[in-house]
Amino acid sequence: MDPDILRTSFAVVERRAEFAVKYFYSYLFWHHPGVRALFPLDFPEDMERQRDRLFAALTHVVARLEDPGLPGYLGELGRDHRKYLAEPEHYTAVGESLLAAFAAVSGSAWNAEVEKAWGEAYTAVADAMLEGARQAESDGEPPWWEAEVTGRVRHGDSLAVLTLRPHRPLPYTAGQHVGVCSPRLPGVWRPYSLANAPRSDHTVDLHVGLVEDGVLSDLLVRRTREGDTLRLGAPGGRMTLGTPAEDPVTFIAAGTGWAPVKALLEQLAADGPGPAEARLFLVARDIAHLYDRAALGDLRTRLPQLDVTAITPAPGRPKEQATERLLTALGNRANWARHTVCLAGPPRLVDEVAELLPLLGADPGRILHDPLPPTGGGPARPLGPGEWLLHRPRPHWHRPSARAPD
């Protein structure tokens, strides 16, 4: 692959990102109508999110062309895409449609050399994803895990904690996430972090926040009951700690970013004394949204070295003040170079904190967070078309948004 050609040509496509993804899906469905069955067309808003995820995935890959971890990431992505029942012929159809869309929006910037570079790049990406899928199938891994809802606790009107018992053990590590689907909404998948370390009874918890116009979150929060069945995709994500975790560690969690952080803290508590120094910054849009205080109290008892700082806006102030207070609090702490940092929350907050931490002395290679597509208002500067496509939704404090590239 020629990274320079790919990046230069992708910058041209990015300027017409919305048209490119619409052209892609139009071409795909017109020339390969059998692929329609893989998409939840009964929910137009879900197709919009699917377009966003596609462009976020492309951006993620292009930005990491020389990253030695990219093949592993693509293999994991292919493993996860088995939940969509994706077959090799679907990858071929997607590749053909993607190149057609790029050619349509690039104008004179598209030539034989660019087409060759993208054809080779897509082949390499598809091969890595298919190999990940084949390996998962060879290992006896199902496309998804059926799981019974065995518990449901509401926190206010907009958040529910669901306890699930998979029909077969779900192999995962604390800090990872899974795709979630309800048979009532076939084809609609959303990523949710697993909110507990692995248990002997194999149950898992999900923290689900209500998202405006979110068809799945509405069903999970308001209409899911004990005895219902959900589907869980293959676990993924790299915000995990070694065992035993001995280095000093800082956890930063906002909204339902608390879910994976809670799982990591449970792991530390279960593994033994843990690191000598551990600190937690827990951020919420207001005091009422610090919703899991009993569990936090239990973890503080089990991890006496854990220093907890809870951050909310001042009464009557907008929720954005919580971010300002968090950044100030981080700046007042020292010894960042010694700490591994686990960071989870709304994408815009994660981006801001991830940019700040190296300036405070943190090692960029030890700042752990899963890549998320921006869903906030975006940066203050004017947005290009590609950024506008990704930045449109408002930030959701209860639920980390679709993980790019899921």
Tab-separated table of C-alpha atoms in Angstrom:
chain	number	residue	atom	x	y	z
A	1	MET	CA	0.000	0.000	0.000
A	2	ASP	CA	1.179	3.528	-0.753
A	3	PRO	CA	0.202	5.590	2.313
A	4	ASP	CA	0.857	8.930	0.621
A	5	ILE	CA	-1.458	8.224	-2.310
A	6	LEU	CA	-4.136	6.831	-0.014
A	7	ARG	CA	-4.057	9.774	2.372
A	8	THR	CA	-3.950	12.417	-0.364
A	9	SER	CA	-6.832	10.875	-2.287
A	10	PHE	CA	-8.853	10.268	0.863
A	11	ALA	CA	-8.530	13.955	1.744
A	12	VAL	CA	-10.306	14.707	-1.543
A	13	VAL	CA	-13.075	12.217	-0.731
A	14	GLU	CA	-13.403	13.619	2.783
A	15	ARG	CA	-14.427	17.012	1.426
A	16	ARG	CA	-17.552	15.361	-0.028
A	17	ALA	CA	-17.983	12.725	2.651
A	18	GLU	CA	-21.757	12.793	2.913
A	19	PHE	CA	-22.254	12.441	-0.822
A	20	ALA	CA	-19.602	9.705	-0.951
A	21	VAL	CA	-21.304	7.481	1.592
A	22	LYS	CA	-24.750	8.024	0.041
A	23	TYR	CA	-23.340	7.128	-3.360
A	24	PHE	CA	-21.663	4.082	-1.850
A	25	TYR	CA	-24.888	2.673	-0.404
A	26	SER	CA	-26.910	3.534	-3.518
A	27	TYR	CA	-24.389	1.754	-5.716
A	28	LEU	CA	-24.153	-1.199	-3.323
A	29	PHE	CA	-27.900	-1.780	-3.100
A	30	TRP	CA	-28.518	-1.215	-6.809
A	31	HIS	CA	-25.772	-3.518	-8.099
A	32	HIS	CA	-25.879	-6.046	-5.240
A	33	PRO	CA	-29.505	-6.155	-4.024
A	34	GLY	CA	-28.880	-9.296	-1.974
A	35	VAL	CA	-26.763	-7.221	0.436
A	36	ARG	CA	-29.888	-5.302	1.535
A	37	ALA	CA	-30.780	-8.156	3.875
A	38	LEU	CA	-27.790	-7.249	6.065
A	39	PHE	CA	-29.076	-3.736	6.780
A	40	PRO	CA	-31.991	-2.666	9.028
A	41	LEU	CA	-33.825	-0.640	6.415
A	42	ASP	CA	-36.943	-0.414	8.573
A	43	PHE	CA	-35.105	2.234	10.598
A	44	PRO	CA	-33.893	5.110	8.380
A	45	GLU	CA	-32.134	6.753	11.323
A	46	ASP	CA	-30.093	3.580	11.719
A	47	MET	CA	-28.920	3.828	8.124
A	48	GLU	CA	-27.699	7.335	8.915
A	49	ARG	CA	-25.673	5.978	11.811
A	50	GLN	CA	-24.380	3.206	9.543
A	51	ARG	CA	-23.140	5.836	7.086
A	52	ASP	CA	-21.387	7.634	9.920
A	53	ARG	CA	-19.743	4.426	11.118
A	54	LEU	CA	-18.529	3.592	7.609
A	55	PHE	CA	-16.752	6.917	7.213
A	56	ALA	CA	-15.385	6.740	10.753
A	57	ALA	CA	-13.983	3.280	9.998
A	58	LEU	CA	-12.296	4.509	6.822
A	59	THR	CA	-10.819	7.481	8.668
A	60	HIS	CA	-9.523	5.177	11.406
A	61	VAL	CA	-7.784	2.854	8.932
A	62	VAL	CA	-6.272	5.608	6.780
A	63	ALA	CA	-4.867	7.341	9.867
A	64	ARG	CA	-3.123	4.131	10.965
A	65	LEU	CA	-1.726	2.696	7.755
A	66	GLU	CA	1.774	2.254	9.209
A	67	ASP	CA	0.560	1.092	12.628
A	68	PRO	CA	1.860	-2.460	13.273
A	69	GLY	CA	-1.303	-3.111	15.273
A	70	LEU	CA	-3.579	-2.467	12.260
A	71	PRO	CA	-3.703	-6.098	11.023
A	72	GLY	CA	-4.700	-7.286	14.499
A	73	TYR	CA	-7.368	-4.626	14.702
A	74	LEU	CA	-8.737	-5.612	11.284
A	75	GLY	CA	-8.793	-9.275	12.284
A	76	GLU	CA	-10.796	-8.352	15.377
A	77	LEU	CA	-13.124	-6.286	13.216
A	78	GLY	CA	-13.696	-9.227	10.878
A	79	ARG	CA	-14.366	-11.485	13.829
A	80	ASP	CA	-16.960	-9.032	15.101
A	81	HIS	CA	-18.589	-8.596	11.679
A	82	ARG	CA	-19.697	-12.223	11.767
A	83	LYS	CA	-22.674	-10.929	13.750
A	84	TYR	CA	-23.874	-9.258	10.536
A	85	LEU	CA	-23.624	-12.642	8.752
A	86	ALA	CA	-21.076	-11.104	6.382
A	87	GLU	CA	-19.692	-13.524	3.786
A	88	PRO	CA	-16.714	-13.178	1.381
A	89	GLU	CA	-18.996	-12.126	-1.488
A	90	HIS	CA	-20.268	-9.238	0.649
A	91	TYR	CA	-16.702	-7.982	1.107
A	92	THR	CA	-16.246	-8.085	-2.698
A	93	ALA	CA	-19.452	-6.112	-3.239
A	94	VAL	CA	-18.435	-3.527	-0.646
A	95	GLY	CA	-15.007	-3.080	-2.248
A	96	GLU	CA	-16.464	-2.548	-5.713
A	97	SER	CA	-19.000	-0.036	-4.363
A	98	LEU	CA	-16.414	1.821	-2.298
A	99	LEU	CA	-14.112	2.370	-5.258
A	100	ALA	CA	-17.066	3.469	-7.396
A	101	ALA	CA	-18.059	6.038	-4.757
A	102	PHE	CA	-14.512	7.342	-4.419
A	103	ALA	CA	-14.217	7.708	-8.194
A	104	ALA	CA	-17.557	9.511	-8.388
A	105	VAL	CA	-16.625	12.197	-5.845
A	106	SER	CA	-12.928	12.620	-6.712
A	107	GLY	CA	-13.302	14.003	-10.230
A	108	SER	CA	-9.953	14.592	-11.935
A	109	ALA	CA	-8.092	13.558	-8.770
A	110	TRP	CA	-9.074	9.938	-9.482
A	111	ASN	CA	-6.748	8.198	-11.928
A	112	ALA	CA	-5.370	4.741	-12.649
A	113	GLU	CA	-2.625	5.067	-10.046
A	114	VAL	CA	-5.076	6.078	-7.295
A	115	GLU	CA	-7.515	3.341	-8.275
A	116	LYS	CA	-4.735	0.738	-8.148
A	117	ALA	CA	-3.596	1.930	-4.709
A	118	TRP	CA	-7.118	1.764	-3.284
A	119	GLY	CA	-7.812	-1.587	-4.891
A	120	GLU	CA	-4.694	-3.061	-3.275
A	121	ALA	CA	-5.452	-1.407	0.058
A	122	TYR	CA	-9.011	-2.681	0.169
A	123	THR	CA	-7.889	-6.196	-0.757
A	124	ALA	CA	-5.423	-6.162	2.142
A	125	VAL	CA	-8.093	-4.882	4.553
A	126	ALA	CA	-10.672	-7.432	3.414
A	127	ASP	CA	-8.160	-10.289	3.590
A	128	ALA	CA	-7.243	-9.379	7.170
A	129	MET	CA	-10.890	-9.147	8.216
A	130	LEU	CA	-11.800	-12.431	6.535
A	131	GLU	CA	-8.857	-14.149	8.186
A	132	GLY	CA	-10.094	-12.908	11.566
A	133	ALA	CA	-13.563	-14.265	10.772
A	134	ARG	CA	-12.166	-17.623	9.635
A	135	GLN	CA	-10.060	-17.935	12.767
A	136	ALA	CA	-13.047	-17.213	15.005
A	137	GLU	CA	-15.115	-19.835	13.196
A	138	SER	CA	-12.252	-22.332	13.462
A	139	ASP	CA	-12.099	-21.668	17.206
A	140	GLY	CA	-15.780	-22.571	17.502
A	141	GLU	CA	-16.876	-19.012	18.271
A	142	PRO	CA	-20.509	-18.256	17.393
A	143	PRO	CA	-21.502	-15.184	15.351
A	144	TRP	CA	-23.229	-13.967	18.533
A	145	TRP	CA	-24.136	-15.136	22.024
A	146	GLU	CA	-27.782	-15.450	23.059
A	147	ALA	CA	-28.232	-14.025	26.576
A	148	GLU	CA	-31.203	-13.960	28.945
A	149	VAL	CA	-32.021	-10.809	30.885
A	150	THR	CA	-31.933	-11.887	34.533
A	151	GLY	CA	-31.977	-8.487	36.231
A	152	ARG	CA	-32.998	-4.904	35.550
A	153	VAL	CA	-32.426	-1.814	37.696
A	154	ARG	CA	-33.540	1.674	36.660
A	155	HIS	CA	-31.657	4.818	37.646
A	156	GLY	CA	-34.059	7.661	36.972
A	157	ASP	CA	-35.906	7.861	33.676
A	158	SER	CA	-32.977	7.570	31.334
A	159	LEU	CA	-30.659	4.799	32.484
A	160	ALA	CA	-30.987	1.085	33.175
A	161	VAL	CA	-28.513	-1.533	34.353
A	162	LEU	CA	-29.280	-4.887	32.748
A	163	THR	CA	-27.832	-8.160	34.008
A	164	LEU	CA	-27.540	-10.860	31.340
A	165	ARG	CA	-26.724	-14.550	31.471
A	166	PRO	CA	-25.278	-15.758	28.143
A	167	HIS	CA	-26.422	-19.253	27.156
A	168	ARG	CA	-22.749	-20.154	26.734
A	169	PRO	CA	-19.781	-18.481	28.461
A	170	LEU	CA	-18.706	-15.189	26.900
A	171	PRO	CA	-14.886	-14.941	26.841
A	172	TYR	CA	-13.923	-11.364	27.592
A	173	THR	CA	-11.528	-9.240	29.591
A	174	ALA	CA	-12.480	-6.427	31.951
A	175	GLY	CA	-12.654	-3.153	30.033
A	176	GLN	CA	-13.951	-4.634	26.773
A	177	HIS	CA	-17.232	-3.961	24.979
A	178	VAL	CA	-19.682	-5.992	22.902
A	179	GLY	CA	-22.258	-5.300	20.240
A	180	VAL	CA	-25.814	-5.671	21.521
A	181	CYS	CA	-28.902	-6.535	19.462
A	182	SER	CA	-32.490	-7.392	20.327
A	183	PRO	CA	-34.411	-9.956	18.248
A	184	ARG	CA	-37.198	-7.355	18.227
A	185	LEU	CA	-34.910	-5.092	16.152
A	186	PRO	CA	-32.977	-7.538	13.958
A	187	GLY	CA	-29.903	-6.032	12.367
A	188	VAL	CA	-29.727	-3.069	14.769
A	189	TRP	CA	-26.511	-3.405	16.761
A	190	ARG	CA	-25.015	-0.959	19.244
A	191	PRO	CA	-21.779	-1.230	21.253
A	192	TYR	CA	-21.981	-1.291	25.049
A	193	SER	CA	-19.189	-1.750	27.565
A	194	LEU	CA	-19.338	-4.718	29.896
A	195	ALA	CA	-19.624	-3.230	33.372
A	196	ASN	CA	-18.102	-6.035	35.427
A	197	ALA	CA	-15.049	-8.236	35.588
A	198	PRO	CA	-15.725	-11.885	34.601
A	199	ARG	CA	-17.848	-13.712	37.199
A	200	SER	CA	-18.089	-17.373	38.107
A	201	ASP	CA	-21.755	-17.461	37.035
A	202	HIS	CA	-20.823	-15.885	33.660
A	203	THR	CA	-23.375	-13.059	34.015
A	204	VAL	CA	-22.556	-9.616	32.633
A	205	ASP	CA	-23.928	-6.126	33.284
A	206	LEU	CA	-24.718	-3.436	30.739
A	207	HIS	CA	-25.218	0.240	31.596
A	208	VAL	CA	-27.673	1.560	29.020
A	209	GLY	CA	-28.480	5.244	28.720
A	210	LEU	CA	-31.453	6.527	26.781
A	211	VAL	CA	-30.342	8.194	23.561
A	212	GLU	CA	-32.593	10.670	21.792
A	213	ASP	CA	-34.138	8.890	18.771
A	214	GLY	CA	-32.183	5.745	19.691
A	215	VAL	CA	-34.355	2.804	18.687
A	216	LEU	CA	-32.311	0.202	20.590
A	217	SER	CA	-31.600	2.264	23.713
A	218	ASP	CA	-35.307	3.063	24.026
A	219	LEU	CA	-36.170	-0.624	23.852
A	220	LEU	CA	-33.455	-1.618	26.345
A	221	VAL	CA	-34.207	1.102	28.899
A	222	ARG	CA	-38.004	1.245	28.714
A	223	ARG	CA	-39.310	-2.056	27.384
A	224	THR	CA	-36.832	-4.829	28.143
A	225	ARG	CA	-37.815	-7.082	31.043
A	226	GLU	CA	-36.405	-10.059	32.902
A	227	GLY	CA	-36.747	-13.199	30.807
A	228	ASP	CA	-36.192	-11.381	27.499
A	229	THR	CA	-33.352	-12.491	25.238
A	230	LEU	CA	-30.651	-10.284	23.730
A	231	ARG	CA	-27.740	-11.032	21.415
A	232	LEU	CA	-24.130	-10.145	22.225
A	233	GLY	CA	-21.413	-9.810	19.604
A	234	ALA	CA	-17.779	-10.787	20.001
A	235	PRO	CA	-15.967	-8.846	22.758
A	236	GLY	CA	-13.498	-6.237	21.565
A	237	GLY	CA	-11.506	-3.243	22.712
A	238	ARG	CA	-8.047	-2.612	24.064
A	239	MET	CA	-8.730	-0.683	27.262
A	240	THR	CA	-7.528	-3.615	29.356
A	241	LEU	CA	-4.927	-4.035	32.090
A	242	GLY	CA	-2.368	-6.790	32.550
A	243	THR	CA	-2.725	-9.327	35.333
A	244	PRO	CA	-1.599	-8.579	37.914
A	245	ALA	CA	-1.685	-4.812	37.376
A	246	GLU	CA	1.179	-3.379	39.447
A	247	ASP	CA	1.949	0.023	37.880
A	248	PRO	CA	0.236	3.147	39.213
A	249	VAL	CA	-3.022	3.685	37.358
A	250	THR	CA	-5.459	6.544	36.841
A	251	PHE	CA	-9.058	5.977	35.772
A	252	ILE	CA	-11.077	8.771	34.171
A	253	ALA	CA	-14.756	8.014	33.601
A	254	ALA	CA	-17.614	10.252	32.479
A	255	GLY	CA	-21.263	9.244	32.100
A	256	THR	CA	-21.551	5.542	31.338
A	257	GLY	CA	-17.827	5.544	30.713
A	258	TRP	CA	-18.069	4.384	34.319
A	259	ALA	CA	-19.094	0.931	33.045
A	260	PRO	CA	-15.702	-0.288	31.693
A	261	VAL	CA	-13.841	1.515	34.475
A	262	LYS	CA	-15.973	-0.257	37.066
A	263	ALA	CA	-15.064	-3.578	35.430
A	264	LEU	CA	-11.352	-2.712	35.575
A	265	LEU	CA	-11.594	-1.732	39.240
A	266	GLU	CA	-13.357	-5.009	40.008
A	267	GLN	CA	-10.495	-6.818	38.294
A	268	LEU	CA	-7.937	-4.973	40.424
A	269	ALA	CA	-9.854	-5.802	43.584
A	270	ALA	CA	-10.178	-9.485	42.652
A	271	ASP	CA	-6.536	-9.942	41.655
A	272	GLY	CA	-5.088	-8.884	45.009
A	273	PRO	CA	-3.670	-5.776	46.583
A	274	GLY	CA	-3.229	-4.100	43.201
A	275	PRO	CA	-0.984	-1.113	42.493
A	276	ALA	CA	0.212	0.984	45.414
A	277	GLU	CA	-1.247	4.089	43.798
A	278	ALA	CA	-4.626	4.270	42.047
A	279	ARG	CA	-6.842	7.267	41.424
A	280	LEU	CA	-10.271	7.725	39.914
A	281	PHE	CA	-11.825	10.845	38.413
A	282	LEU	CA	-15.564	10.249	38.096
A	283	VAL	CA	-17.409	12.870	36.050
A	284	ALA	CA	-21.174	13.367	35.755
A	285	ARG	CA	-23.421	16.023	34.239
A	286	ASP	CA	-24.929	16.651	37.703
A	287	ILE	CA	-24.947	15.032	41.150
A	288	ALA	CA	-28.055	12.977	40.356
A	289	HIS	CA	-26.155	11.237	37.551
A	290	LEU	CA	-23.553	9.786	39.911
A	291	TYR	CA	-25.781	6.746	39.739
A	292	ASP	CA	-23.704	3.836	41.068
A	293	ARG	CA	-22.573	5.098	44.478
A	294	ALA	CA	-23.131	1.855	46.378
A	295	ALA	CA	-20.850	-0.060	44.018
A	296	LEU	CA	-18.271	2.711	44.200
A	297	GLY	CA	-18.337	2.562	47.994
A	298	ASP	CA	-17.759	-1.186	47.904
A	299	LEU	CA	-14.803	-0.781	45.543
A	300	ARG	CA	-13.250	1.877	47.777
A	301	THR	CA	-13.448	-0.586	50.678
A	302	ARG	CA	-11.819	-3.333	48.634
A	303	LEU	CA	-9.177	-0.974	47.201
A	304	PRO	CA	-8.208	1.310	50.106
A	305	GLN	CA	-5.443	2.895	48.026
A	306	LEU	CA	-8.009	4.207	45.514
A	307	ASP	CA	-8.248	7.997	45.625
A	308	VAL	CA	-11.623	9.138	44.248
A	309	THR	CA	-12.454	12.590	42.893
A	310	ALA	CA	-16.090	13.118	41.880
A	311	ILE	CA	-16.665	16.041	39.516
A	312	THR	CA	-19.945	17.714	38.552
A	313	PRO	CA	-20.875	21.227	37.399
A	314	ALA	CA	-21.757	23.784	40.019
A	315	PRO	CA	-25.505	23.909	40.755
A	316	GLY	CA	-27.329	25.602	37.911
A	317	ARG	CA	-24.321	25.612	35.590
A	318	PRO	CA	-24.257	23.797	32.209
A	319	LYS	CA	-22.869	20.274	32.073
A	320	GLU	CA	-19.884	21.462	30.004
A	321	GLN	CA	-18.477	22.958	33.226
A	322	ALA	CA	-17.813	19.400	34.405
A	323	THR	CA	-15.246	19.033	31.613
A	324	GLU	CA	-13.585	22.307	32.615
A	325	ARG	CA	-13.412	21.184	36.227
A	326	LEU	CA	-11.993	17.829	35.198
A	327	LEU	CA	-9.206	19.394	33.129
A	328	THR	CA	-8.318	21.662	36.052
A	329	ALA	CA	-8.274	18.738	38.476
A	330	LEU	CA	-6.013	16.704	36.188
A	331	GLY	CA	-3.631	19.626	35.882
A	332	ASN	CA	-3.331	19.783	39.665
A	333	ARG	CA	-2.115	16.178	39.909
A	334	ALA	CA	1.467	15.038	39.483
A	335	ASN	CA	3.443	11.902	38.550
A	336	TRP	CA	1.633	11.345	35.273
A	337	ALA	CA	4.711	9.748	33.718
A	338	ARG	CA	4.400	6.852	36.180
A	339	HIS	CA	0.718	6.171	35.541
A	340	THR	CA	-1.181	4.062	33.075
A	341	VAL	CA	-4.364	5.991	32.253
A	342	CYS	CA	-7.720	4.368	31.403
A	343	LEU	CA	-10.119	6.857	29.838
A	344	ALA	CA	-13.806	6.368	28.950
A	345	GLY	CA	-16.746	8.659	28.318
A	346	PRO	CA	-18.322	10.893	25.646
A	347	PRO	CA	-16.040	11.048	22.588
A	348	ARG	CA	-15.456	14.793	22.695
A	349	LEU	CA	-14.421	14.662	26.351
A	350	VAL	CA	-12.169	11.675	25.651
A	351	ASP	CA	-10.479	13.592	22.818
A	352	GLU	CA	-9.888	16.667	24.992
A	353	VAL	CA	-8.452	14.673	27.876
A	354	ALA	CA	-6.308	12.494	25.614
A	355	GLU	CA	-4.778	15.647	24.114
A	356	LEU	CA	-4.123	17.176	27.541
A	357	LEU	CA	-2.533	14.205	29.297
A	358	PRO	CA	0.761	14.129	27.324
A	359	LEU	CA	1.178	17.831	28.099
A	360	LEU	CA	0.954	16.895	31.782
A	361	GLY	CA	3.688	14.293	31.335
A	362	ALA	CA	1.686	11.130	30.623
A	363	ASP	CA	3.181	8.578	28.248
A	364	PRO	CA	0.949	8.568	25.108
A	365	GLY	CA	1.584	4.850	24.751
A	366	ARG	CA	0.019	4.242	28.178
A	367	ILE	CA	-3.169	6.251	27.653
A	368	LEU	CA	-5.767	3.541	27.066
A	369	HIS	CA	-9.103	4.255	25.436
A	370	ASP	CA	-11.056	2.722	22.612
A	371	PRO	CA	-11.354	4.872	19.496
A	372	LEU	CA	-14.778	6.491	19.258
A	373	PRO	CA	-16.275	8.609	16.498
A	374	PRO	CA	-16.928	12.195	17.590
A	375	THR	CA	-20.572	12.772	18.519
A	376	GLY	CA	-20.356	16.141	20.196
A	377	GLY	CA	-20.619	19.593	18.812
A	378	GLY	CA	-17.131	19.269	17.417
A	379	PRO	CA	-14.229	21.676	17.747
A	380	ALA	CA	-14.777	25.410	17.665
A	381	ARG	CA	-13.169	25.868	14.246
A	382	PRO	CA	-15.340	25.474	11.103
A	383	LEU	CA	-15.818	21.840	10.131
A	384	GLY	CA	-14.963	20.266	6.812
A	385	PRO	CA	-17.696	18.124	5.234
A	386	GLY	CA	-16.200	14.915	6.600
A	387	GLU	CA	-15.966	16.308	10.099
A	388	TRP	CA	-19.467	17.728	9.841
A	389	LEU	CA	-20.762	14.261	9.001
A	390	LEU	CA	-19.130	12.804	12.073
A	391	HIS	CA	-19.852	15.642	14.500
A	392	ARG	CA	-23.578	16.154	13.946
A	393	PRO	CA	-25.107	14.343	16.968
A	394	ARG	CA	-25.008	15.954	20.394
A	395	PRO	CA	-22.902	14.213	23.050
A	396	HIS	CA	-24.661	11.525	25.069
A	397	TRP	CA	-23.426	11.400	28.656
A	398	HIS	CA	-25.081	8.091	29.432
A	399	ARG	CA	-23.794	5.948	26.615
A	400	PRO	CA	-20.476	5.910	24.799
A	401	SER	CA	-21.495	6.322	21.192
A	402	ALA	CA	-20.927	3.842	18.419
A	403	ARG	CA	-17.333	2.722	18.634
A	404	ALA	CA	-15.470	3.291	15.567
A	405	PRO	CA	-15.153	1.261	13.944
A	406	ASP	CA	-17.701	-1.258	14.982
